[in-house]
Amino acid sequence: MLLITGGAGFIGSNFVLSTLAATGEPIVNLDKLTYAGNPRNLELLRGDARHALVQGDICDRELVKRLLAEHRPRAIVHFAAESHVDRSIHGPADFVQTNVVGTLSLLEEARAYWSALPPDDWRDFRFLHVSTDEVYGSLGPEDPAFTEESAYAPNSPYAASKAGADHLVRAYHHTYGLPTLTTNCSNNYGPYQFPEKLIPLMIHNALAGRPLPVYGDGQNVRDWLYVEDHCAAIREVLAHGRAGETYNIGGNCERANLEVVRLLCTLIEHAQPRKHGRYEDLIELVKDRPGHDRRYAMNTAKIESELGWRPRESFESGLAKTVRWYLANAEWVRAVTSGEYRHWVRTNYGQR
């Protein structure tokens, strides 16, 4: 069985759902269930004996120790993280606590558990840490894409906290021999993404007739990765990746933010035409956020050549699937966009 941290969040819940569908392997899912960790994401698993959701903090070492002793997982897949750049600008301490201190706590308990395993289980155990392309910093328009050898140059509190976690994972392999794997992914999108991130925020605002705020000149470029492709890549790394190695995962879909929003407007228009005017009329360029990285791009040659993984979705096909999902799951959106979410939107966008 697998121990998953943060498996009620966006990428984590997609991984849990797709992994149970693909392999049937039982999963214990440890999640703090903050605003972005949503049990509704796992509603399809209600009553499924293969999945156990445990509410708890990865910083709670006694809880982690108990789960490891009780369930004896063959691997830990570590998604749990504070993950939104804008929130890290407003409150960096939470990011350091979860992403750095939490990862350290998890590594310590994983090392103690792994060290006591019998020889066969000891050899097969893996600790897979899910990270981000943002640890590498920002690229210029003509710079080559990030590789696994790119220097770290984080530019936001979020990116710095993930970089710190990456370094700890690397150190635990080289110092203690813990069989770790690290994946650094590009921007994910797809079902169950909390609507603070660009794509679900634009869908939500467009359908509500609210402005579509795009930072700066809208020309910040990201490499977009459909979440189910990401989950498939993680399973490949977990099954066949070399211990101690890092693997970049990207969608090979570089797009400027303004281009993304315009394409979203077109897709929504086809599915649910606006009664007055066009959705694109709602686009507003707003004051840029501090330290906004200009461009990310991922070189995925390593994972492609070593493990044979490639993304299945084009940006256009993945985005169309995403729009259809949000249109079909309006109740999920309503449930997650009340209360604290509205406060955050006012805090982040009110003065822009």
mmCIF file of C-alpha atoms in Angstrom:
data_model
loop_
_atom_site.group_PDB
_atom_site.id
_atom_site.type_symbol
_atom_site.label_atom_id
_atom_site.label_comp_id
_atom_site.label_asym_id
_atom_site.label_seq_id
_atom_site.Cartn_x
_atom_site.Cartn_y
_atom_site.Cartn_z
ATOM 1 C CA MET A 1 0.000 0.000 0.000
ATOM 2 C CA LEU A 2 0.930 3.657 -0.358
ATOM 3 C CA LEU A 3 0.973 6.503 2.136
ATOM 4 C CA ILE A 4 -0.001 9.721 0.364
ATOM 5 C CA THR A 5 0.363 13.133 1.992
ATOM 6 C CA GLY A 6 -1.855 15.950 0.755
ATOM 7 C CA GLY A 7 -4.073 13.520 -1.114
ATOM 8 C CA ALA A 8 -7.212 15.639 -0.726
ATOM 9 C CA GLY A 9 -5.671 18.587 -2.576
ATOM 10 C CA PHE A 10 -5.787 19.215 -6.296
ATOM 11 C CA ILE A 11 -2.932 17.096 -7.642
ATOM 12 C CA GLY A 12 -3.005 14.692 -4.705
ATOM 13 C CA SER A 13 -6.689 13.817 -5.091
ATOM 14 C CA ASN A 14 -6.271 13.304 -8.827
ATOM 15 C CA PHE A 15 -3.353 10.989 -8.051
ATOM 16 C CA VAL A 16 -5.376 9.025 -5.495
ATOM 17 C CA LEU A 17 -8.352 8.640 -7.841
ATOM 18 C CA SER A 18 -6.313 7.730 -10.909
ATOM 19 C CA THR A 19 -3.972 5.379 -9.034
ATOM 20 C CA LEU A 20 -6.811 3.407 -7.472
ATOM 21 C CA ALA A 21 -8.436 3.175 -10.909
ATOM 22 C CA ALA A 22 -5.172 2.122 -12.591
ATOM 23 C CA THR A 23 -3.693 -0.241 -9.991
ATOM 24 C CA GLY A 24 -6.184 -0.856 -7.192
ATOM 25 C CA GLU A 25 -3.371 -0.543 -4.652
ATOM 26 C CA PRO A 26 -4.704 0.521 -1.219
ATOM 27 C CA ILE A 27 -3.947 4.070 -0.105
ATOM 28 C CA VAL A 28 -3.781 5.784 3.271
ATOM 29 C CA ASN A 29 -4.282 9.483 2.645
ATOM 30 C CA LEU A 30 -2.951 11.963 5.233
ATOM 31 C CA ASP A 31 -4.255 15.498 4.697
ATOM 32 C CA LYS A 32 -4.597 18.487 6.996
ATOM 33 C CA LEU A 33 -7.837 19.455 5.190
ATOM 34 C CA THR A 34 -7.131 23.152 5.011
ATOM 35 C CA TYR A 35 -9.026 25.284 2.468
ATOM 36 C CA ALA A 36 -7.437 23.454 -0.491
ATOM 37 C CA GLY A 37 -7.625 19.946 0.987
ATOM 38 C CA ASN A 38 -11.201 19.062 0.177
ATOM 39 C CA PRO A 39 -12.879 15.727 1.045
ATOM 40 C CA ARG A 40 -15.372 16.466 -1.736
ATOM 41 C CA ASN A 41 -12.538 15.748 -4.188
ATOM 42 C CA LEU A 42 -12.662 12.127 -3.010
ATOM 43 C CA GLU A 43 -16.431 11.682 -2.977
ATOM 44 C CA LEU A 44 -16.164 8.934 -5.601
ATOM 45 C CA LEU A 45 -14.284 6.828 -3.026
ATOM 46 C CA ARG A 46 -16.927 7.012 -0.308
ATOM 47 C CA GLY A 47 -17.230 3.513 1.161
ATOM 48 C CA ASP A 48 -14.226 2.198 -0.789
ATOM 49 C CA ALA A 49 -12.202 0.009 1.599
ATOM 50 C CA ARG A 50 -9.044 0.604 -0.453
ATOM 51 C CA HIS A 51 -8.888 4.255 0.635
ATOM 52 C CA ALA A 52 -8.562 5.684 4.140
ATOM 53 C CA LEU A 53 -8.555 9.461 4.641
ATOM 54 C CA VAL A 54 -6.820 10.595 7.840
ATOM 55 C CA GLN A 55 -7.054 14.239 8.869
ATOM 56 C CA GLY A 56 -3.713 15.339 10.254
ATOM 57 C CA ASP A 57 -0.606 17.454 9.854
ATOM 58 C CA ILE A 58 2.670 16.143 8.414
ATOM 59 C CA CYS A 59 4.378 18.085 11.219
ATOM 60 C CA ASP A 60 2.708 15.737 13.708
ATOM 61 C CA ARG A 61 5.501 13.190 13.911
ATOM 62 C CA GLU A 62 3.679 10.912 16.337
ATOM 63 C CA LEU A 63 0.771 10.608 13.934
ATOM 64 C CA VAL A 64 3.080 9.910 10.978
ATOM 65 C CA LYS A 65 4.983 7.335 13.030
ATOM 66 C CA ARG A 66 1.728 5.594 13.985
ATOM 67 C CA LEU A 67 0.472 5.477 10.395
ATOM 68 C CA LEU A 68 3.761 4.020 9.171
ATOM 69 C CA ALA A 69 3.809 1.362 11.887
ATOM 70 C CA GLU A 70 0.155 0.444 11.398
ATOM 71 C CA HIS A 71 -0.045 0.343 7.607
ATOM 72 C CA ARG A 72 3.517 -0.594 6.572
ATOM 73 C CA PRO A 73 3.538 1.274 3.229
ATOM 74 C CA ARG A 74 5.952 0.340 0.457
ATOM 75 C CA ALA A 75 6.283 4.030 -0.451
ATOM 76 C CA ILE A 76 5.432 7.552 0.638
ATOM 77 C CA VAL A 77 4.271 9.978 -2.050
ATOM 78 C CA HIS A 78 4.557 13.490 -0.629
ATOM 79 C CA PHE A 79 2.198 16.069 -2.145
ATOM 80 C CA ALA A 80 1.330 18.004 1.031
ATOM 81 C CA ALA A 81 2.323 21.645 0.599
ATOM 82 C CA GLU A 82 1.199 25.225 0.671
ATOM 83 C CA SER A 83 1.335 25.914 -3.034
ATOM 84 C CA HIS A 84 0.028 29.320 -4.109
ATOM 85 C CA VAL A 85 2.506 32.121 -4.820
ATOM 86 C CA ASP A 86 0.061 34.919 -4.027
ATOM 87 C CA ARG A 87 -0.752 33.437 -0.625
ATOM 88 C CA SER A 88 2.973 33.047 0.093
ATOM 89 C CA ILE A 89 3.443 36.772 -0.503
ATOM 90 C CA HIS A 90 0.751 37.577 2.062
ATOM 91 C CA GLY A 91 1.809 34.922 4.604
ATOM 92 C CA PRO A 92 5.233 33.320 4.042
ATOM 93 C CA ALA A 93 5.529 31.751 7.514
ATOM 94 C CA ASP A 94 2.850 29.145 6.773
ATOM 95 C CA PHE A 95 4.801 28.078 3.702
ATOM 96 C CA VAL A 96 8.019 27.585 5.615
ATOM 97 C CA GLN A 97 6.190 25.636 8.322
ATOM 98 C CA THR A 98 4.438 23.211 5.988
ATOM 99 C CA ASN A 99 6.855 22.957 3.105
ATOM 100 C CA VAL A 100 10.168 22.976 4.978
ATOM 101 C CA VAL A 101 9.465 21.923 8.568
ATOM 102 C CA GLY A 102 6.745 19.511 7.462
ATOM 103 C CA THR A 103 8.984 17.854 4.893
ATOM 104 C CA LEU A 104 11.777 17.558 7.460
ATOM 105 C CA SER A 105 9.397 15.900 9.940
ATOM 106 C CA LEU A 106 8.201 13.473 7.298
ATOM 107 C CA LEU A 107 11.752 12.626 6.226
ATOM 108 C CA GLU A 108 12.785 11.913 9.801
ATOM 109 C CA GLU A 109 9.906 9.505 10.373
ATOM 110 C CA ALA A 110 10.396 7.916 6.953
ATOM 111 C CA ARG A 111 14.078 7.336 7.713
ATOM 112 C CA ALA A 112 13.327 5.703 11.056
ATOM 113 C CA TYR A 113 10.653 3.485 9.490
ATOM 114 C CA TRP A 114 12.804 2.529 6.492
ATOM 115 C CA SER A 115 15.839 1.725 8.640
ATOM 116 C CA ALA A 116 13.848 -0.896 10.556
ATOM 117 C CA LEU A 117 12.353 -2.662 7.533
ATOM 118 C CA PRO A 118 13.335 -6.248 6.675
ATOM 119 C CA PRO A 119 15.896 -6.496 3.837
ATOM 120 C CA ASP A 120 13.494 -7.049 0.914
ATOM 121 C CA ASP A 121 11.173 -4.221 1.981
ATOM 122 C CA TRP A 122 14.161 -2.012 2.811
ATOM 123 C CA ARG A 123 15.475 -2.317 -0.761
ATOM 124 C CA ASP A 124 12.096 -1.639 -2.376
ATOM 125 C CA PHE A 125 10.954 1.307 -0.254
ATOM 126 C CA ARG A 126 10.737 4.767 -1.892
ATOM 127 C CA PHE A 127 10.085 8.320 -0.699
ATOM 128 C CA LEU A 128 8.782 10.391 -3.627
ATOM 129 C CA HIS A 129 8.717 14.158 -3.150
ATOM 130 C CA VAL A 130 6.544 16.200 -5.517
ATOM 131 C CA SER A 131 8.002 19.644 -6.248
ATOM 132 C CA THR A 132 7.734 22.471 -8.777
ATOM 133 C CA ASP A 133 9.529 24.156 -11.650
ATOM 134 C CA GLU A 134 9.426 27.417 -9.681
ATOM 135 C CA VAL A 135 12.510 26.401 -7.683
ATOM 136 C CA TYR A 136 14.585 27.108 -10.809
ATOM 137 C CA GLY A 137 13.578 30.757 -11.024
ATOM 138 C CA SER A 138 12.679 32.632 -14.198
ATOM 139 C CA LEU A 139 13.700 32.220 -17.849
ATOM 140 C CA GLY A 140 14.184 34.832 -20.546
ATOM 141 C CA PRO A 141 12.315 34.523 -23.849
ATOM 142 C CA GLU A 142 15.183 32.727 -25.611
ATOM 143 C CA ASP A 143 16.626 30.772 -22.678
ATOM 144 C CA PRO A 144 16.677 26.976 -22.936
ATOM 145 C CA ALA A 145 14.161 25.095 -20.802
ATOM 146 C CA PHE A 146 15.019 24.010 -17.274
ATOM 147 C CA THR A 147 16.786 20.682 -16.915
ATOM 148 C CA GLU A 148 17.404 18.632 -13.790
ATOM 149 C CA GLU A 149 20.853 20.271 -13.645
ATOM 150 C CA SER A 150 19.550 23.856 -13.684
ATOM 151 C CA ALA A 151 20.670 26.004 -10.767
ATOM 152 C CA TYR A 152 18.095 26.811 -8.111
ATOM 153 C CA ALA A 153 17.038 30.482 -8.042
ATOM 154 C CA PRO A 154 13.630 30.753 -6.300
ATOM 155 C CA ASN A 155 12.008 34.172 -6.487
ATOM 156 C CA SER A 156 8.940 33.879 -4.229
ATOM 157 C CA PRO A 157 8.459 32.665 -0.654
ATOM 158 C CA TYR A 158 6.565 29.683 -2.064
ATOM 159 C CA ALA A 159 9.372 28.754 -4.449
ATOM 160 C CA ALA A 160 11.990 29.255 -1.734
ATOM 161 C CA SER A 161 10.119 26.963 0.649
ATOM 162 C CA LYS A 162 9.857 24.250 -2.015
ATOM 163 C CA ALA A 163 13.540 24.666 -2.834
ATOM 164 C CA GLY A 164 14.337 24.156 0.835
ATOM 165 C CA ALA A 165 12.269 20.968 0.850
ATOM 166 C CA ASP A 166 14.011 19.721 -2.305
ATOM 167 C CA HIS A 167 17.409 20.264 -0.710
ATOM 168 C CA LEU A 168 16.381 18.349 2.403
ATOM 169 C CA VAL A 169 15.167 15.409 0.323
ATOM 170 C CA ARG A 170 18.442 15.359 -1.592
ATOM 171 C CA ALA A 171 20.436 15.567 1.651
ATOM 172 C CA TYR A 172 18.561 12.661 3.211
ATOM 173 C CA HIS A 173 19.479 10.486 0.256
ATOM 174 C CA HIS A 174 23.147 11.469 0.184
ATOM 175 C CA THR A 175 23.642 11.555 3.951
ATOM 176 C CA TYR A 176 21.486 8.681 5.157
ATOM 177 C CA GLY A 177 20.899 6.652 2.006
ATOM 178 C CA LEU A 178 17.115 7.123 2.145
ATOM 179 C CA PRO A 179 15.855 6.028 -1.308
ATOM 180 C CA THR A 180 14.266 9.277 -2.418
ATOM 181 C CA LEU A 181 12.837 10.460 -5.722
ATOM 182 C CA THR A 182 12.021 14.072 -6.594
ATOM 183 C CA THR A 183 9.759 15.292 -9.371
ATOM 184 C CA ASN A 184 9.644 18.931 -10.447
ATOM 185 C CA CYS A 185 6.526 19.685 -12.453
ATOM 186 C CA SER A 186 5.292 22.598 -14.522
ATOM 187 C CA ASN A 187 1.922 24.340 -14.011
ATOM 188 C CA ASN A 188 -0.870 21.790 -13.570
ATOM 189 C CA TYR A 189 -4.503 22.261 -14.528
ATOM 190 C CA GLY A 190 -7.572 20.054 -14.591
ATOM 191 C CA PRO A 191 -10.456 18.840 -12.362
ATOM 192 C CA TYR A 192 -10.640 19.706 -8.652
ATOM 193 C CA GLN A 193 -8.233 22.661 -8.827
ATOM 194 C CA PHE A 194 -9.078 25.296 -6.226
ATOM 195 C CA PRO A 195 -10.162 28.499 -8.001
ATOM 196 C CA GLU A 196 -7.353 30.701 -6.780
ATOM 197 C CA LYS A 197 -5.147 29.452 -9.631
ATOM 198 C CA LEU A 198 -5.374 31.039 -13.068
ATOM 199 C CA ILE A 199 -7.482 28.573 -15.071
ATOM 200 C CA PRO A 200 -10.237 27.739 -12.557
ATOM 201 C CA LEU A 201 -10.349 31.365 -11.384
ATOM 202 C CA MET A 202 -10.980 32.552 -14.944
ATOM 203 C CA ILE A 203 -13.672 29.904 -15.518
ATOM 204 C CA HIS A 204 -15.390 30.779 -12.234
ATOM 205 C CA ASN A 205 -15.283 34.535 -12.829
ATOM 206 C CA ALA A 206 -16.368 34.279 -16.451
ATOM 207 C CA LEU A 207 -19.469 32.239 -15.612
ATOM 208 C CA ALA A 208 -20.330 34.722 -12.850
ATOM 209 C CA GLY A 209 -19.862 37.705 -15.174
ATOM 210 C CA ARG A 210 -17.027 39.091 -13.065
ATOM 211 C CA PRO A 211 -13.754 40.644 -14.323
ATOM 212 C CA LEU A 212 -10.985 38.307 -15.484
ATOM 213 C CA PRO A 213 -7.888 39.817 -13.806
ATOM 214 C CA VAL A 214 -4.622 39.108 -15.635
ATOM 215 C CA TYR A 215 -1.379 40.263 -14.056
ATOM 216 C CA GLY A 216 0.835 42.838 -15.764
ATOM 217 C CA ASP A 217 0.876 42.686 -19.548
ATOM 218 C CA GLY A 218 -0.367 39.094 -19.625
ATOM 219 C CA GLN A 219 2.780 37.843 -21.321
ATOM 220 C CA ASN A 220 4.144 35.720 -18.472
ATOM 221 C CA VAL A 221 4.682 32.264 -19.960
ATOM 222 C CA ARG A 222 4.047 28.910 -18.304
ATOM 223 C CA ASP A 223 4.423 25.309 -19.448
ATOM 224 C CA TRP A 224 0.984 23.754 -18.899
ATOM 225 C CA LEU A 225 0.593 20.130 -17.784
ATOM 226 C CA TYR A 226 -2.739 18.315 -17.589
ATOM 227 C CA VAL A 227 -3.024 16.842 -14.112
ATOM 228 C CA GLU A 228 -3.764 13.272 -15.217
ATOM 229 C CA ASP A 229 -0.595 13.284 -17.328
ATOM 230 C CA HIS A 230 1.302 14.424 -14.249
ATOM 231 C CA CYS A 231 -0.170 11.606 -12.156
ATOM 232 C CA ALA A 232 0.824 9.032 -14.768
ATOM 233 C CA ALA A 233 4.371 10.429 -14.747
ATOM 234 C CA ILE A 234 4.593 10.149 -10.958
ATOM 235 C CA ARG A 235 3.544 6.499 -11.134
ATOM 236 C CA GLU A 236 6.281 5.863 -13.698
ATOM 237 C CA VAL A 237 8.914 7.563 -11.534
ATOM 238 C CA LEU A 238 7.752 5.643 -8.472
ATOM 239 C CA ALA A 239 7.871 2.326 -10.321
ATOM 240 C CA HIS A 240 11.040 2.744 -12.365
ATOM 241 C CA GLY A 241 12.905 5.914 -11.319
ATOM 242 C CA ARG A 242 16.441 5.635 -9.966
ATOM 243 C CA ALA A 243 16.757 6.333 -6.240
ATOM 244 C CA GLY A 244 18.324 9.702 -5.519
ATOM 245 C CA GLU A 245 17.357 11.138 -8.908
ATOM 246 C CA THR A 246 15.243 14.116 -9.923
ATOM 247 C CA TYR A 247 12.854 14.042 -12.887
ATOM 248 C CA ASN A 248 11.360 17.111 -14.572
ATOM 249 C CA ILE A 249 7.748 16.710 -15.702
ATOM 250 C CA GLY A 250 6.187 19.153 -18.153
ATOM 251 C CA GLY A 251 3.416 19.369 -20.700
ATOM 252 C CA ASN A 252 5.529 20.817 -23.532
ATOM 253 C CA CYS A 253 2.790 23.447 -23.814
ATOM 254 C CA GLU A 254 4.231 26.928 -23.307
ATOM 255 C CA ARG A 255 1.546 29.598 -23.375
ATOM 256 C CA ALA A 256 1.347 33.235 -22.267
ATOM 257 C CA ASN A 257 -1.264 33.898 -19.580
ATOM 258 C CA LEU A 258 -3.288 36.212 -21.804
ATOM 259 C CA GLU A 259 -3.383 33.572 -24.539
ATOM 260 C CA VAL A 260 -4.631 31.020 -21.987
ATOM 261 C CA VAL A 261 -7.423 33.305 -20.812
ATOM 262 C CA ARG A 262 -8.529 34.104 -24.353
ATOM 263 C CA LEU A 263 -8.667 30.422 -25.252
ATOM 264 C CA LEU A 264 -10.691 29.759 -22.111
ATOM 265 C CA CYS A 265 -13.137 32.495 -23.112
ATOM 266 C CA THR A 266 -13.572 30.871 -26.518
ATOM 267 C CA LEU A 267 -14.197 27.417 -25.031
ATOM 268 C CA ILE A 268 -16.700 28.739 -22.496
ATOM 269 C CA GLU A 269 -18.438 30.756 -25.215
ATOM 270 C CA HIS A 270 -18.945 27.587 -27.278
ATOM 271 C CA ALA A 271 -20.282 25.644 -24.298
ATOM 272 C CA GLN A 272 -22.363 28.358 -22.630
ATOM 273 C CA PRO A 273 -22.707 31.541 -24.704
ATOM 274 C CA ARG A 274 -22.801 34.807 -22.793
ATOM 275 C CA LYS A 275 -26.112 36.636 -23.090
ATOM 276 C CA HIS A 276 -24.627 40.117 -23.412
ATOM 277 C CA GLY A 277 -21.266 40.654 -25.052
ATOM 278 C CA ARG A 278 -18.357 38.201 -25.062
ATOM 279 C CA TYR A 279 -16.495 36.613 -22.181
ATOM 280 C CA GLU A 280 -13.311 38.133 -23.578
ATOM 281 C CA ASP A 281 -14.760 41.580 -22.824
ATOM 282 C CA LEU A 282 -14.308 40.768 -19.118
ATOM 283 C CA ILE A 283 -10.493 40.557 -19.344
ATOM 284 C CA GLU A 284 -8.716 43.226 -17.279
ATOM 285 C CA LEU A 285 -4.970 43.736 -17.018
ATOM 286 C CA VAL A 286 -4.195 44.464 -13.354
ATOM 287 C CA LYS A 287 -1.138 45.488 -11.362
ATOM 288 C CA ASP A 288 1.481 42.752 -11.486
ATOM 289 C CA ARG A 289 2.258 40.738 -8.387
ATOM 290 C CA PRO A 290 5.658 41.276 -6.699
ATOM 291 C CA GLY A 291 8.512 39.169 -8.086
ATOM 292 C CA HIS A 292 6.392 37.655 -10.853
ATOM 293 C CA ASP A 293 8.571 35.208 -12.817
ATOM 294 C CA ARG A 294 8.452 35.865 -16.550
ATOM 295 C CA ARG A 295 8.736 32.393 -18.023
ATOM 296 C CA TYR A 296 8.975 28.738 -17.014
ATOM 297 C CA ALA A 297 9.694 25.854 -19.375
ATOM 298 C CA MET A 298 10.656 22.256 -18.679
ATOM 299 C CA ASN A 299 13.051 20.008 -20.579
ATOM 300 C CA THR A 300 11.538 16.535 -20.188
ATOM 301 C CA ALA A 301 14.185 14.597 -22.098
ATOM 302 C CA LYS A 302 15.300 12.665 -19.012
ATOM 303 C CA ILE A 303 11.927 11.208 -18.061
ATOM 304 C CA GLU A 304 11.129 10.542 -21.710
ATOM 305 C CA SER A 305 14.376 8.688 -22.439
ATOM 306 C CA GLU A 306 14.692 6.811 -19.131
ATOM 307 C CA LEU A 307 11.071 5.987 -18.393
ATOM 308 C CA GLY A 308 9.271 6.382 -21.707
ATOM 309 C CA TRP A 309 6.753 8.893 -20.353
ATOM 310 C CA ARG A 310 5.235 11.618 -22.510
ATOM 311 C CA PRO A 311 2.133 13.768 -21.955
ATOM 312 C CA ARG A 312 -0.952 12.435 -23.707
ATOM 313 C CA GLU A 313 -2.978 15.653 -23.725
ATOM 314 C CA SER A 314 -2.335 18.680 -25.878
ATOM 315 C CA PHE A 315 -3.062 21.998 -24.216
ATOM 316 C CA GLU A 316 -6.191 22.404 -26.309
ATOM 317 C CA SER A 317 -7.589 18.946 -25.506
ATOM 318 C CA GLY A 318 -6.737 19.183 -21.810
ATOM 319 C CA LEU A 319 -8.228 22.657 -21.487
ATOM 320 C CA ALA A 320 -11.439 21.548 -23.223
ATOM 321 C CA LYS A 321 -11.742 18.640 -20.743
ATOM 322 C CA THR A 322 -11.144 21.045 -17.868
ATOM 323 C CA VAL A 323 -13.848 23.501 -18.982
ATOM 324 C CA ARG A 324 -16.337 20.650 -19.406
ATOM 325 C CA TRP A 325 -15.549 19.380 -15.900
ATOM 326 C CA TYR A 326 -16.108 22.763 -14.240
ATOM 327 C CA LEU A 327 -19.343 23.319 -16.139
ATOM 328 C CA ALA A 328 -20.575 19.877 -15.067
ATOM 329 C CA ASN A 329 -19.542 20.320 -11.425
ATOM 330 C CA ALA A 330 -21.067 23.664 -10.493
ATOM 331 C CA GLU A 331 -22.016 22.413 -7.011
ATOM 332 C CA TRP A 332 -18.388 21.564 -6.215
ATOM 333 C CA VAL A 333 -17.376 25.062 -7.289
ATOM 334 C CA ARG A 334 -20.116 26.688 -5.194
ATOM 335 C CA ALA A 335 -19.040 24.726 -2.133
ATOM 336 C CA VAL A 336 -15.386 25.776 -2.330
ATOM 337 C CA THR A 337 -15.892 29.425 -3.282
ATOM 338 C CA SER A 338 -17.642 30.658 -0.159
ATOM 339 C CA GLY A 339 -16.347 32.144 3.073
ATOM 340 C CA GLU A 340 -12.548 32.096 3.310
ATOM 341 C CA TYR A 341 -12.152 32.025 -0.467
ATOM 342 C CA ARG A 342 -14.043 35.294 -0.879
ATOM 343 C CA HIS A 343 -11.906 36.909 1.810
ATOM 344 C CA TRP A 344 -8.747 35.826 -0.022
ATOM 345 C CA VAL A 345 -9.980 37.229 -3.352
ATOM 346 C CA ARG A 346 -10.672 40.599 -1.717
ATOM 347 C CA THR A 347 -7.237 40.570 -0.069
ATOM 348 C CA ASN A 348 -5.324 39.654 -3.214
ATOM 349 C CA TYR A 349 -7.167 41.546 -5.918
ATOM 350 C CA GLY A 350 -8.929 44.364 -4.035
ATOM 351 C CA GLN A 351 -6.133 46.906 -4.435
ATOM 352 C CA ARG A 352 -4.969 45.976 -7.944
#
